[in-house]
PDB file of C-alpha atoms and ligand atoms in Angstrom:
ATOM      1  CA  UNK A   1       8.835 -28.469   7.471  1.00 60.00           C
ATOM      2  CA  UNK A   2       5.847 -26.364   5.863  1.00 75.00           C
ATOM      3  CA  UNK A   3       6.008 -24.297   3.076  1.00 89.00           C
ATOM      4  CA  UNK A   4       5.764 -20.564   3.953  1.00 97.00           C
ATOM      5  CA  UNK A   5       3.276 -18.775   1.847  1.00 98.00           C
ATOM      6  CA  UNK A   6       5.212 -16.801  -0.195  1.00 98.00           C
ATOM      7  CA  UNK A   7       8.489 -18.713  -0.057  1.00 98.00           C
ATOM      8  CA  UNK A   8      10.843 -17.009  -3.003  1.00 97.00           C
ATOM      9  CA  UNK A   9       8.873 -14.762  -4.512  1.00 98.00           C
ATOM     10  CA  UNK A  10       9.535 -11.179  -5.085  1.00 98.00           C
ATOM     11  CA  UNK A  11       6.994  -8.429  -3.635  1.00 99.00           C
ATOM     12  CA  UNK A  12       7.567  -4.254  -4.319  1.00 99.00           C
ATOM     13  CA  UNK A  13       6.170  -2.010  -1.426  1.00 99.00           C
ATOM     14  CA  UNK A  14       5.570   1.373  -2.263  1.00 99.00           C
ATOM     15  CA  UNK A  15       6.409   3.664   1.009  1.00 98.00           C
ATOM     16  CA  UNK A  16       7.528   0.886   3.314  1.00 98.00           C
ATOM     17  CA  UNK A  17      10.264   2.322   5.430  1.00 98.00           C
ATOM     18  CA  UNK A  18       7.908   2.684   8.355  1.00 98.00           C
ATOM     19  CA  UNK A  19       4.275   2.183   8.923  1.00 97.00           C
ATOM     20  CA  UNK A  20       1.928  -0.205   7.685  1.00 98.00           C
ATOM     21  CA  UNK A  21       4.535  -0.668   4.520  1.00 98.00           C
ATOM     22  CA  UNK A  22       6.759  -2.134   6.751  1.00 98.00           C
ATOM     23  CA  UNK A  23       4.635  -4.349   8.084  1.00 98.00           C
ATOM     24  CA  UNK A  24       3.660  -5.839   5.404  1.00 99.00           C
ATOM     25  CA  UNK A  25       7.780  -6.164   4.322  1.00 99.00           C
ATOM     26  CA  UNK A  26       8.387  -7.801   8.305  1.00 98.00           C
ATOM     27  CA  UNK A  27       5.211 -10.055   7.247  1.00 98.00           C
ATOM     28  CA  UNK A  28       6.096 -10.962   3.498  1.00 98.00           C
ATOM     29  CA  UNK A  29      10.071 -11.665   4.990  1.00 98.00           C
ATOM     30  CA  UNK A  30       9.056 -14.196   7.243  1.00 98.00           C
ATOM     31  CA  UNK A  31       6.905 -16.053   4.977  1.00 98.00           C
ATOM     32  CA  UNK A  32      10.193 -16.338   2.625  1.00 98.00           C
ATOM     33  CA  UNK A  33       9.281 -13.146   0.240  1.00 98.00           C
ATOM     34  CA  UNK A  34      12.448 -11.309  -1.222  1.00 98.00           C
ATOM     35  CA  UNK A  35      11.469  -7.495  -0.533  1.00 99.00           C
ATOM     36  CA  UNK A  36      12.046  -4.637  -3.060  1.00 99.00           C
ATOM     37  CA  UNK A  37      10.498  -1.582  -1.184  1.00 99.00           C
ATOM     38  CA  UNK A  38      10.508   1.882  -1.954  1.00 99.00           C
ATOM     39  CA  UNK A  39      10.194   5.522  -0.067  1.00 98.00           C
ATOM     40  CA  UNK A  40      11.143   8.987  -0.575  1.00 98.00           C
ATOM     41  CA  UNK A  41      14.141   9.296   0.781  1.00 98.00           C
ATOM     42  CA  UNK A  42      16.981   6.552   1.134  1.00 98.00           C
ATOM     43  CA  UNK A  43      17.494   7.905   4.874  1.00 98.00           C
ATOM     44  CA  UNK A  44      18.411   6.360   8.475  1.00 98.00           C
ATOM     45  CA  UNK A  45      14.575   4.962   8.805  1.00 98.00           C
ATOM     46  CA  UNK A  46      14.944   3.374   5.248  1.00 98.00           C
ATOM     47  CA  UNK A  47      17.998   2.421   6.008  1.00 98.00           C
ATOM     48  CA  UNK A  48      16.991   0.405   9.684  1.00 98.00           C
ATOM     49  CA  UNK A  49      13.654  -1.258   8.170  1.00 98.00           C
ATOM     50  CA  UNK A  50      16.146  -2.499   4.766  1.00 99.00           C
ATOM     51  CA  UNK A  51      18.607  -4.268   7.751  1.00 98.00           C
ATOM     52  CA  UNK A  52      15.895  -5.628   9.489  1.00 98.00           C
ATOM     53  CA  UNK A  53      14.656  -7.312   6.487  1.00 98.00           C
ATOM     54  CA  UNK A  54      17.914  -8.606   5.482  1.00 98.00           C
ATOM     55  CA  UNK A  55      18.578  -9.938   9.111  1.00 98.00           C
ATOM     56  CA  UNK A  56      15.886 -12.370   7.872  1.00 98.00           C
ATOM     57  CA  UNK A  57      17.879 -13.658   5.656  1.00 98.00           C
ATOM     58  CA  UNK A  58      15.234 -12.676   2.544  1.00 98.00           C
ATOM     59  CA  UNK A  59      16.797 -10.515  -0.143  1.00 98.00           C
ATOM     60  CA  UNK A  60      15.650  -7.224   0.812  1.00 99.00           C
ATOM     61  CA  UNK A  61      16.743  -3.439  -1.321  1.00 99.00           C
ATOM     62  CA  UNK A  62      15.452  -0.083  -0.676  1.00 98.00           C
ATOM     63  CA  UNK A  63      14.760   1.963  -3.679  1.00 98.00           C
ATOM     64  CA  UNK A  64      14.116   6.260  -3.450  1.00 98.00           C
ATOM     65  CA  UNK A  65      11.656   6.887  -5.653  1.00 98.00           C
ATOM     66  CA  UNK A  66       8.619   8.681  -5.508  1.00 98.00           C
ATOM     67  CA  UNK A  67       5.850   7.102  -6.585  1.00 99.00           C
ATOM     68  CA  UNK A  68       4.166   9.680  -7.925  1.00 98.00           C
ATOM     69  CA  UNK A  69       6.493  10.338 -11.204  1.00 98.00           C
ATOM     70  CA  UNK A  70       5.605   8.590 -13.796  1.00 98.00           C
ATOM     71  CA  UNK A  71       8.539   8.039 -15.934  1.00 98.00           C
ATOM     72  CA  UNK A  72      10.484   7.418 -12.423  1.00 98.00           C
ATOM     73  CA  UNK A  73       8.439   4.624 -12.134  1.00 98.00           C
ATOM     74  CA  UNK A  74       9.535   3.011 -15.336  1.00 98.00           C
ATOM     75  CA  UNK A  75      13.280   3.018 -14.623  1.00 98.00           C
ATOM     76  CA  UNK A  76      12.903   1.843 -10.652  1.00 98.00           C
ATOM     77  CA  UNK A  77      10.677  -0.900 -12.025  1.00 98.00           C
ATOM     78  CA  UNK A  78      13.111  -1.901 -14.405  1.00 98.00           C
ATOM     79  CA  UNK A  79      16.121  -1.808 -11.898  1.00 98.00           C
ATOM     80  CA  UNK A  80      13.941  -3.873  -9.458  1.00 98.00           C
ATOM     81  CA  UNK A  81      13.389  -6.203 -12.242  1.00 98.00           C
ATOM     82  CA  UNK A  82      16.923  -6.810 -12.959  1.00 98.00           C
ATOM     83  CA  UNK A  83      18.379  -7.176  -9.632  1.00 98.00           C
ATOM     84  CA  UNK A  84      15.324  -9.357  -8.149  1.00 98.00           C
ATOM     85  CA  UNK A  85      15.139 -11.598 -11.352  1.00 98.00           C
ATOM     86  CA  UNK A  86      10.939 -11.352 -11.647  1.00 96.00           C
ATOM     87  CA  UNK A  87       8.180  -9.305  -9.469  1.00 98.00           C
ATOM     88  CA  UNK A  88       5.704 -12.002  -8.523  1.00 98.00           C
ATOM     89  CA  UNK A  89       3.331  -9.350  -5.874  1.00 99.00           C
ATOM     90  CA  UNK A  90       2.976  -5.321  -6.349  1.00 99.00           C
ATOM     91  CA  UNK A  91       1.581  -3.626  -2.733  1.00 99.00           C
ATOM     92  CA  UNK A  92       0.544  -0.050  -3.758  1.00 99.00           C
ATOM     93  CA  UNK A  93       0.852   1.520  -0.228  1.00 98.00           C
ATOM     94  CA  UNK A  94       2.547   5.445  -0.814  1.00 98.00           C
ATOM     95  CA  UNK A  95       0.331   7.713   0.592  1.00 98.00           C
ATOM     96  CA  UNK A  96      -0.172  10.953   2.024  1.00 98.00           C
ATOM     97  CA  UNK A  97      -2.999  13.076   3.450  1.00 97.00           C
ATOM     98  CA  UNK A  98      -3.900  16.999   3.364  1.00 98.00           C
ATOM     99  CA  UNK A  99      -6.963  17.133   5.269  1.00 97.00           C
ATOM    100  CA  UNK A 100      -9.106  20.328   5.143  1.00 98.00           C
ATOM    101  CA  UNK A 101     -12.693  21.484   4.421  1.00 98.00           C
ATOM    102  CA  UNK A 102     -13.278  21.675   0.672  1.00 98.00           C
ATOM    103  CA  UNK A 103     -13.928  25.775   1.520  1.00 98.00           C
ATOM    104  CA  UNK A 104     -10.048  25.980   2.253  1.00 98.00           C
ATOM    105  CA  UNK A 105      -8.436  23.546   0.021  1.00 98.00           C
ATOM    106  CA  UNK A 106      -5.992  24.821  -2.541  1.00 98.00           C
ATOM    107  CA  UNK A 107      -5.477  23.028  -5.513  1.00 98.00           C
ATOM    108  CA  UNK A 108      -1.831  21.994  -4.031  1.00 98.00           C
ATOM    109  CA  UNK A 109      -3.658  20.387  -1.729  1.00 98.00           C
ATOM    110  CA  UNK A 110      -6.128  18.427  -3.769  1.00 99.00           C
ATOM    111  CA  UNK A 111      -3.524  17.648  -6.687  1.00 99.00           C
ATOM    112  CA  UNK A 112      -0.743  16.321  -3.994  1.00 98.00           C
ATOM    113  CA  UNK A 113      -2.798  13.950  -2.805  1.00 99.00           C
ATOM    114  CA  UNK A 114      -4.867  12.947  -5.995  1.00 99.00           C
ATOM    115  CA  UNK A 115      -0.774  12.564  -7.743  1.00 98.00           C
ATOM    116  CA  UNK A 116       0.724  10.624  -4.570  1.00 99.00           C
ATOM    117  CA  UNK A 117      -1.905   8.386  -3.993  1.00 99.00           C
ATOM    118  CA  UNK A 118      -3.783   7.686  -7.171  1.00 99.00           C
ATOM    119  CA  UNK A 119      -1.216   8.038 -10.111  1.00 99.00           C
ATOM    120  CA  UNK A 120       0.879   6.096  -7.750  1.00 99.00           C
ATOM    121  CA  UNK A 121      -1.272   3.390  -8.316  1.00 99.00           C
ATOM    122  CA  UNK A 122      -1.529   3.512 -12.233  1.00 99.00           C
ATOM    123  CA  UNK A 123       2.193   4.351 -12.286  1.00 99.00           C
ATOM    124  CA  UNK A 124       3.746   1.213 -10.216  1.00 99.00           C
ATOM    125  CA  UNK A 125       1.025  -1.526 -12.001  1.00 99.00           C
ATOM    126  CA  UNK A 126       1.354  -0.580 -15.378  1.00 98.00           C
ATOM    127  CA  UNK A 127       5.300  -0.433 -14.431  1.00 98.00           C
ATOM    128  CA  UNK A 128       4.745  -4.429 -13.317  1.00 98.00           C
ATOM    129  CA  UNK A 129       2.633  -5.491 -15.911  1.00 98.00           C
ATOM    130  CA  UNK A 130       4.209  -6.669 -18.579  1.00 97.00           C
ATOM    131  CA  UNK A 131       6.573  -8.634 -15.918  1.00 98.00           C
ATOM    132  CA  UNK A 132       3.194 -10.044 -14.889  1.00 98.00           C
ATOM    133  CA  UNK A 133       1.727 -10.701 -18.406  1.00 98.00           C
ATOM    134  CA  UNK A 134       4.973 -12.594 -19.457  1.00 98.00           C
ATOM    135  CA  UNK A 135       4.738 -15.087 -16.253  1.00 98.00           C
ATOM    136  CA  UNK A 136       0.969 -15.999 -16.507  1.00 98.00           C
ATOM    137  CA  UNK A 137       0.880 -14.555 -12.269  1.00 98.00           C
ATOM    138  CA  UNK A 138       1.010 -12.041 -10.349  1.00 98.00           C
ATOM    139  CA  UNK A 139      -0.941 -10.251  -7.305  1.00 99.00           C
ATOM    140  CA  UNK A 140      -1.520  -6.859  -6.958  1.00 99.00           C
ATOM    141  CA  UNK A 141      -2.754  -5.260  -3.896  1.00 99.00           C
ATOM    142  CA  UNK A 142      -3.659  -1.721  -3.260  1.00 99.00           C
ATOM    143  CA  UNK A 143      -3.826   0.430   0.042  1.00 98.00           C
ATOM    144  CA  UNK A 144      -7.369   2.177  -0.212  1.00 98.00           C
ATOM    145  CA  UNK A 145      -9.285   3.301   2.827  1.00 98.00           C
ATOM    146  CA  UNK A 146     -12.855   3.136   4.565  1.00 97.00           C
ATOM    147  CA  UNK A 147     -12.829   6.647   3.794  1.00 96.00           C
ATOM    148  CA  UNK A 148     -12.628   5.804   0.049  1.00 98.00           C
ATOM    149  CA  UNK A 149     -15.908   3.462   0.670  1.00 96.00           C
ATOM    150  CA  UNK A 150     -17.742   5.751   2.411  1.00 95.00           C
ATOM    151  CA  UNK A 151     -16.227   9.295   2.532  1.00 96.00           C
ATOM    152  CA  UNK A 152     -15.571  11.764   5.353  1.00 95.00           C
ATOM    153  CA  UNK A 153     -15.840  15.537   6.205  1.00 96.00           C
ATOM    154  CA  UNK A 154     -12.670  17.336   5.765  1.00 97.00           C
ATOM    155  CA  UNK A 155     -10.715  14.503   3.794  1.00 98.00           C
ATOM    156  CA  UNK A 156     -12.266  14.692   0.195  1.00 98.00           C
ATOM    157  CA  UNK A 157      -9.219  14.899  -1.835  1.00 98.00           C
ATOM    158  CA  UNK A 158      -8.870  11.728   0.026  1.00 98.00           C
ATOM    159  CA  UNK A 159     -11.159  10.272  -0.173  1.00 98.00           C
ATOM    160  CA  UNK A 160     -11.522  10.640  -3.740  1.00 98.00           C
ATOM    161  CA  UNK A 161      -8.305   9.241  -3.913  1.00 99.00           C
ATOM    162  CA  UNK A 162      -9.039   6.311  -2.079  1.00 98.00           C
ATOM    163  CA  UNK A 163     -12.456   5.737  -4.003  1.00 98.00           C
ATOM    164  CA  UNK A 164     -10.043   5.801  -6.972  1.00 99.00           C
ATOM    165  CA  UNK A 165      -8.125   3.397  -5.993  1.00 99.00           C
ATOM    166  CA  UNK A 166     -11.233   1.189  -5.868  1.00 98.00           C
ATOM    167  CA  UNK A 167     -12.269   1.554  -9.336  1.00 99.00           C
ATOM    168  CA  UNK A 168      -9.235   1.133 -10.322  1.00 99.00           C
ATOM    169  CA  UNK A 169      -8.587  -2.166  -8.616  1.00 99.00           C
ATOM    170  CA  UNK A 170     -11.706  -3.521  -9.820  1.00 99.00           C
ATOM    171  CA  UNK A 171     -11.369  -2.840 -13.389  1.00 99.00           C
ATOM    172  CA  UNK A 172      -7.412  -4.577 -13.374  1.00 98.00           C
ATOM    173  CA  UNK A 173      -9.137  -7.364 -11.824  1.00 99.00           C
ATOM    174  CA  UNK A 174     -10.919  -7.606 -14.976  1.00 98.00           C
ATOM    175  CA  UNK A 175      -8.694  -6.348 -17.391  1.00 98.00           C
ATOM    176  CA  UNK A 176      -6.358  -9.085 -16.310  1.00 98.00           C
ATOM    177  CA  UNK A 177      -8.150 -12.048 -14.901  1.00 98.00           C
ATOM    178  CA  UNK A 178      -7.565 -13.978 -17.816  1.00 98.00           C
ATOM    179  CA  UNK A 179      -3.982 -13.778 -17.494  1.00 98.00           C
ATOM    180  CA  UNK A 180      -3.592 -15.024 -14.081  1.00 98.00           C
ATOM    181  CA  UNK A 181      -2.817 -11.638 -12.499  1.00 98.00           C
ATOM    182  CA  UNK A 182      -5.079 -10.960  -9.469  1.00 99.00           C
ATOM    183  CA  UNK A 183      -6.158  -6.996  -8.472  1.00 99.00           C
ATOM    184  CA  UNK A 184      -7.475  -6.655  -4.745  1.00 99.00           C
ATOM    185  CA  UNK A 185      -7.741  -3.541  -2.496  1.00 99.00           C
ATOM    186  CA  UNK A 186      -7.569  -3.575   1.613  1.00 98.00           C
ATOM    187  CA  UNK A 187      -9.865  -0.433   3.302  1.00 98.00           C
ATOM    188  CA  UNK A 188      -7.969   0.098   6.625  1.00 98.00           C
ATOM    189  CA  UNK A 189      -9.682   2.196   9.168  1.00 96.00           C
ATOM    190  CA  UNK A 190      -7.985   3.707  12.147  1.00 94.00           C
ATOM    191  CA  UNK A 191      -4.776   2.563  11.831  1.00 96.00           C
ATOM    192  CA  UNK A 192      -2.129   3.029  14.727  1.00 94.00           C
ATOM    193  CA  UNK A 193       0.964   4.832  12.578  1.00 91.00           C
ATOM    194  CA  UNK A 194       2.605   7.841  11.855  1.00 86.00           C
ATOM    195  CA  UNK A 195      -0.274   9.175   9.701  1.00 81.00           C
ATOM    196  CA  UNK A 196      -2.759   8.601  12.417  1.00 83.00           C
ATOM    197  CA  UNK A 197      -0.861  10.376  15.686  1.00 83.00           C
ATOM    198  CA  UNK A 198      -1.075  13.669  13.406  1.00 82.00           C
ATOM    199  CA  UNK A 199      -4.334  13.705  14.946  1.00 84.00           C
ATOM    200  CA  UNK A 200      -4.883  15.763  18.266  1.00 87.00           C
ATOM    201  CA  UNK A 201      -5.811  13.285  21.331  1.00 89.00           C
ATOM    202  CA  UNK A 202      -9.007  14.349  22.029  1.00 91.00           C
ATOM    203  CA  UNK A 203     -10.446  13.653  18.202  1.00 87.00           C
ATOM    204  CA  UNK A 204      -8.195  10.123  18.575  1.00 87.00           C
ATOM    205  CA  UNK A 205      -9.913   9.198  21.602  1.00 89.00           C
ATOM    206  CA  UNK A 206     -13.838  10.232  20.038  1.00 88.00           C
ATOM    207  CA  UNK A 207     -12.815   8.110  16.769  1.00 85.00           C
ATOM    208  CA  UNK A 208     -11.511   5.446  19.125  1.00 90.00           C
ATOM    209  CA  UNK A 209     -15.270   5.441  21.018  1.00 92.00           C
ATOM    210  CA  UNK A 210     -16.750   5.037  17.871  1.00 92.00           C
ATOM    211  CA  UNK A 211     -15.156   1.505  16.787  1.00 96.00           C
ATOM    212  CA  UNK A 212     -16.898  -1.562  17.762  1.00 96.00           C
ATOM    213  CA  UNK A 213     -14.180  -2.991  18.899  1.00 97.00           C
ATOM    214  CA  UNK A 214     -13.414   0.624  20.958  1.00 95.00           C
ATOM    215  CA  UNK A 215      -9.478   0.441  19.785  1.00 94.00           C
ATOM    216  CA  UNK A 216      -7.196   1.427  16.285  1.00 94.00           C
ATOM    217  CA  UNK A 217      -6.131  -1.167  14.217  1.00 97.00           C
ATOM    218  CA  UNK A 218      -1.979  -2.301  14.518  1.00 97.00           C
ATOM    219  CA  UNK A 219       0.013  -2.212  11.160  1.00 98.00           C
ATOM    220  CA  UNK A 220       0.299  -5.825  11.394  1.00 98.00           C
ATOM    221  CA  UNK A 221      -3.217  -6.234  11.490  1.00 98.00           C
ATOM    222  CA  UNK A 222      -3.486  -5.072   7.813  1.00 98.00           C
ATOM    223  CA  UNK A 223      -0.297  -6.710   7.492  1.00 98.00           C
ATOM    224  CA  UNK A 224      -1.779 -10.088   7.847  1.00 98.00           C
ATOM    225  CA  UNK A 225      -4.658  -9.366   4.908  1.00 99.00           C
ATOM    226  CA  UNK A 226      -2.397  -8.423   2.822  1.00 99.00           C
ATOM    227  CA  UNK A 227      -0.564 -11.595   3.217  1.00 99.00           C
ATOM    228  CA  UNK A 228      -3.663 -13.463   2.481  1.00 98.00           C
ATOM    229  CA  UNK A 229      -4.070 -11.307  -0.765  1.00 99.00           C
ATOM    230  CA  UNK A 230      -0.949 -11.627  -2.167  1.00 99.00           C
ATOM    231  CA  UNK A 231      -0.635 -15.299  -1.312  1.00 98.00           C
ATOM    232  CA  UNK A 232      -2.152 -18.419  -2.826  1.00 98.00           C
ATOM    233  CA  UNK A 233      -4.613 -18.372   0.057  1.00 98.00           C
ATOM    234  CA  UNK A 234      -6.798 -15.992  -2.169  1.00 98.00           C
ATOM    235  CA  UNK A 235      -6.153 -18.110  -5.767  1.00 98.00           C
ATOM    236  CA  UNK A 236      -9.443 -17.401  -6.524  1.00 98.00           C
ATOM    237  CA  UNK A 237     -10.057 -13.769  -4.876  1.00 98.00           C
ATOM    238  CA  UNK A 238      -9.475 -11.052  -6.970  1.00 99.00           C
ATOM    239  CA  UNK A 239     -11.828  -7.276  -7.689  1.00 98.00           C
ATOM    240  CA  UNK A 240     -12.312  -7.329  -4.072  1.00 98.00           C
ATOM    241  CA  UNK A 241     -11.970  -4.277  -1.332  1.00 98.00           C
ATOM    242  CA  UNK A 242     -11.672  -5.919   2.526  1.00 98.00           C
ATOM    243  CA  UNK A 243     -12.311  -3.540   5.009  1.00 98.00           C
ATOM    244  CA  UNK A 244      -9.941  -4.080   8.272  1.00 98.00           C
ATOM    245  CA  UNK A 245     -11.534  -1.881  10.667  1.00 97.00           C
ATOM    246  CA  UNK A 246     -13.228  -3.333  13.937  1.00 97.00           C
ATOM    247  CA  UNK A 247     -16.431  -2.969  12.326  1.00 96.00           C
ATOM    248  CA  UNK A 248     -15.996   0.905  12.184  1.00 91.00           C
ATOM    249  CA  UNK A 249     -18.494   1.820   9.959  1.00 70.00           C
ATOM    250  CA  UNK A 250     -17.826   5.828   8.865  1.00 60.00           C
TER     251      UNK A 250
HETATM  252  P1  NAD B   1       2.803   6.586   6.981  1.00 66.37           P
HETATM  253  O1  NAD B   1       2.765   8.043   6.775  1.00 66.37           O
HETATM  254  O2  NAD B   1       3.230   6.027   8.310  1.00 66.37           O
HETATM  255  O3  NAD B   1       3.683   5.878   5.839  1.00 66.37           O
HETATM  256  C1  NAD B   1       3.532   6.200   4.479  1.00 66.37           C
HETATM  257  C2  NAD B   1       4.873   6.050   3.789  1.00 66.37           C
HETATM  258  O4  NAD B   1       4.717   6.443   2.418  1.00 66.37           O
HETATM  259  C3  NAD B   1       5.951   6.956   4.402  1.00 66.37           C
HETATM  260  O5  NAD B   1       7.128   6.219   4.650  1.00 66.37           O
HETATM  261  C4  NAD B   1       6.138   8.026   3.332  1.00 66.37           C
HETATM  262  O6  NAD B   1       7.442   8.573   3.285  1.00 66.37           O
HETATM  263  C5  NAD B   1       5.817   7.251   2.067  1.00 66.37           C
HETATM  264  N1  NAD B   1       5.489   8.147   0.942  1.00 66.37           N
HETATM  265  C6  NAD B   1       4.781   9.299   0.969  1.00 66.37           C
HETATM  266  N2  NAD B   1       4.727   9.845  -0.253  1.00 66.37           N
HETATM  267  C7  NAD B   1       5.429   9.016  -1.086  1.00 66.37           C
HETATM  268  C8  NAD B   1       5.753   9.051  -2.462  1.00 66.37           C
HETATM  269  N3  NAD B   1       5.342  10.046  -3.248  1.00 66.37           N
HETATM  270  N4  NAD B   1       6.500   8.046  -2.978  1.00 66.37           N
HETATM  271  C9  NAD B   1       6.922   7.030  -2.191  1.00 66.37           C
HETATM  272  N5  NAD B   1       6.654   6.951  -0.884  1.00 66.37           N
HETATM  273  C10 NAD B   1       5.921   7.935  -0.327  1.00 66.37           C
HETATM  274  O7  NAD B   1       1.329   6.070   6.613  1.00 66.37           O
HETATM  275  P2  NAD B   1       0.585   4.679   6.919  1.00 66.37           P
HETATM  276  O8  NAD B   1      -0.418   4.943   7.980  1.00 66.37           O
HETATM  277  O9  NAD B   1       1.539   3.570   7.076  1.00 66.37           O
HETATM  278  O10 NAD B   1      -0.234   4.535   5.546  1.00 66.37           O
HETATM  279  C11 NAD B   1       0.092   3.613   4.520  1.00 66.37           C
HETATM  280  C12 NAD B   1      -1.061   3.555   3.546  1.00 66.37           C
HETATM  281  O11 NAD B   1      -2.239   3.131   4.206  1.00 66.37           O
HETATM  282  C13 NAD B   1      -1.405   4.914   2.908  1.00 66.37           C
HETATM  283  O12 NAD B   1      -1.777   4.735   1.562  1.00 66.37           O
HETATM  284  C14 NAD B   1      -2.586   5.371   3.719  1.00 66.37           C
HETATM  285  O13 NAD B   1      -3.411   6.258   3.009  1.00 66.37           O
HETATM  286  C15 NAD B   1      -3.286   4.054   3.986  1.00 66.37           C
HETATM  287  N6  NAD B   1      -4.192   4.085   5.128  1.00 66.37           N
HETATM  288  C16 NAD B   1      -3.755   4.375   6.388  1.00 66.37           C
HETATM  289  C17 NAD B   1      -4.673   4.406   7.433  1.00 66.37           C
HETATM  290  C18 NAD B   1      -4.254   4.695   8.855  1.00 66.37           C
HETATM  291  O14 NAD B   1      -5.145   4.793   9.706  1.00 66.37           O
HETATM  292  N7  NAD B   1      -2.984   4.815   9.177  1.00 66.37           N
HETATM  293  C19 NAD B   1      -6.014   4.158   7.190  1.00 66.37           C
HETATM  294  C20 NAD B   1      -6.425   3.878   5.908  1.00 66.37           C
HETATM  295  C21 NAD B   1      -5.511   3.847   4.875  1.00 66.37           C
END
């Protein structure tokens, strides 16, 4: 029999109950990774993804936390930490939008999504790190955007955010390099989720036209890079941003 990739290690997920979080749990569970994944609310949908995962006979726990409290972070961390034994892979993937023109953002808006998707970030790794330190390993992978790359009209809190992200990613990578701990960040572009089918039809079906490969991108499509990331297949990848996005180029 082969090894699976991540056979008995322990990944978090930030915001996994549905989406492309839970992907990546469904992904990491059948390569043999115990799943600690967190969301807002310990409800029905967090509730369904958590017994799918055990039904694959991984460990698997659901956690409510939000991942943009700070202190919050510390004590989930901890708990994770001491019911999972170790955290070997950290998936930063919380994240919310609040799209509007610059002209009519509040500062709700802008701090919102600058709090839940970039402090997030800083929150959850620094949370893992010493973890990480102690064990020489550890793979951290973080849920930017092709909108953080490039940027796009209406979405700059956002995009901000996601450019954040970036910098971020790249300077752990370096930070931490010499302790075995790899940094990495995926750029999705039009993903097929919950996030996405906010969008009215007719601006789907123009963004659609505009990709390469003339379709969205499936959760498990960024599912399977993240996979890669977090598993020895990228021992020696680490700063890096991979864009999954049929060649959209926004
Ligand atoms: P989604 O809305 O389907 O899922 C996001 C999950 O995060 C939800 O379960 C939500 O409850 C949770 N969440 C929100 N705020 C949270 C908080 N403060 N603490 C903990 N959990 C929280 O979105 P998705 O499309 O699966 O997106 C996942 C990630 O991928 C996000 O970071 C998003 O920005 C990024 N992304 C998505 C796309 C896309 O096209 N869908 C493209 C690029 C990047």
């Amino acid at each position: 029999m082969t090894m699976r990739l991540l056979e008995g290690k322990t990944a978090i997920i930030t915001g996994a109950s549905r989406g492309i979080g839970k992907a990546i749990a469904i992904k990491f569970a059948e390569e043999g990774c115990n799943i600690a994944f967190t969301d807002l609310f310990y409800d029905d949908i967090a509730k369904a993804t958590e017994a799918e995962l055990l039904a694959m006979g991984v460990k698997a726990k659901a956690y409510s936390s939000d991942a943009s409290k700070f202190e919050e972070t510390q004590v989930i961390v901890n708990q994770i930490t001491a019911d999972f034994g170790s955290v070997d892979i950290l998936i930063n993937n919380a994240g919310i939008t609040k799209d509007t023109l610059l002209m009519r953002m509040t500062e709700e808006q802008w701090d919102a999504v600058i709090t839940v998707n970039l402090k997030s970030v800083f929150n959850f790794t620094k949370a893992v790190q010493a973890g990480m330190l102690k064990q020489r390993s550890g793979s951290i992978v973080n849920m930017s955007s092709v909108v953080g790359v490039s940027g796009n009209g209406g979405q700059s809190n956002y995009s901000a955010s996601k450019a954040g992200i970036i910098g971020f990613t790249k300077s752990i990578a370096k930070e931490l390099g010499s302790r075995g701990i790899r940094s990495n960040a995926i750029a999705p572009g039009f993903i097929i989720t919950e996030m996405t089918a906010k969008i009215p039809e007719e601006a789907r079906k123009q963004w659609e036209a505009n990709i390469p490969m003339k379709r969205g991108g499936l959760p498990e499509e960024v599912a399977k890079v993240a996979l890669f990331l977090a598993s020895d297949l990228a021992s020696y990848v680490s700063g890096q941003v991979i864009n999954v996005c049929g060649a959209m180029n926004t």
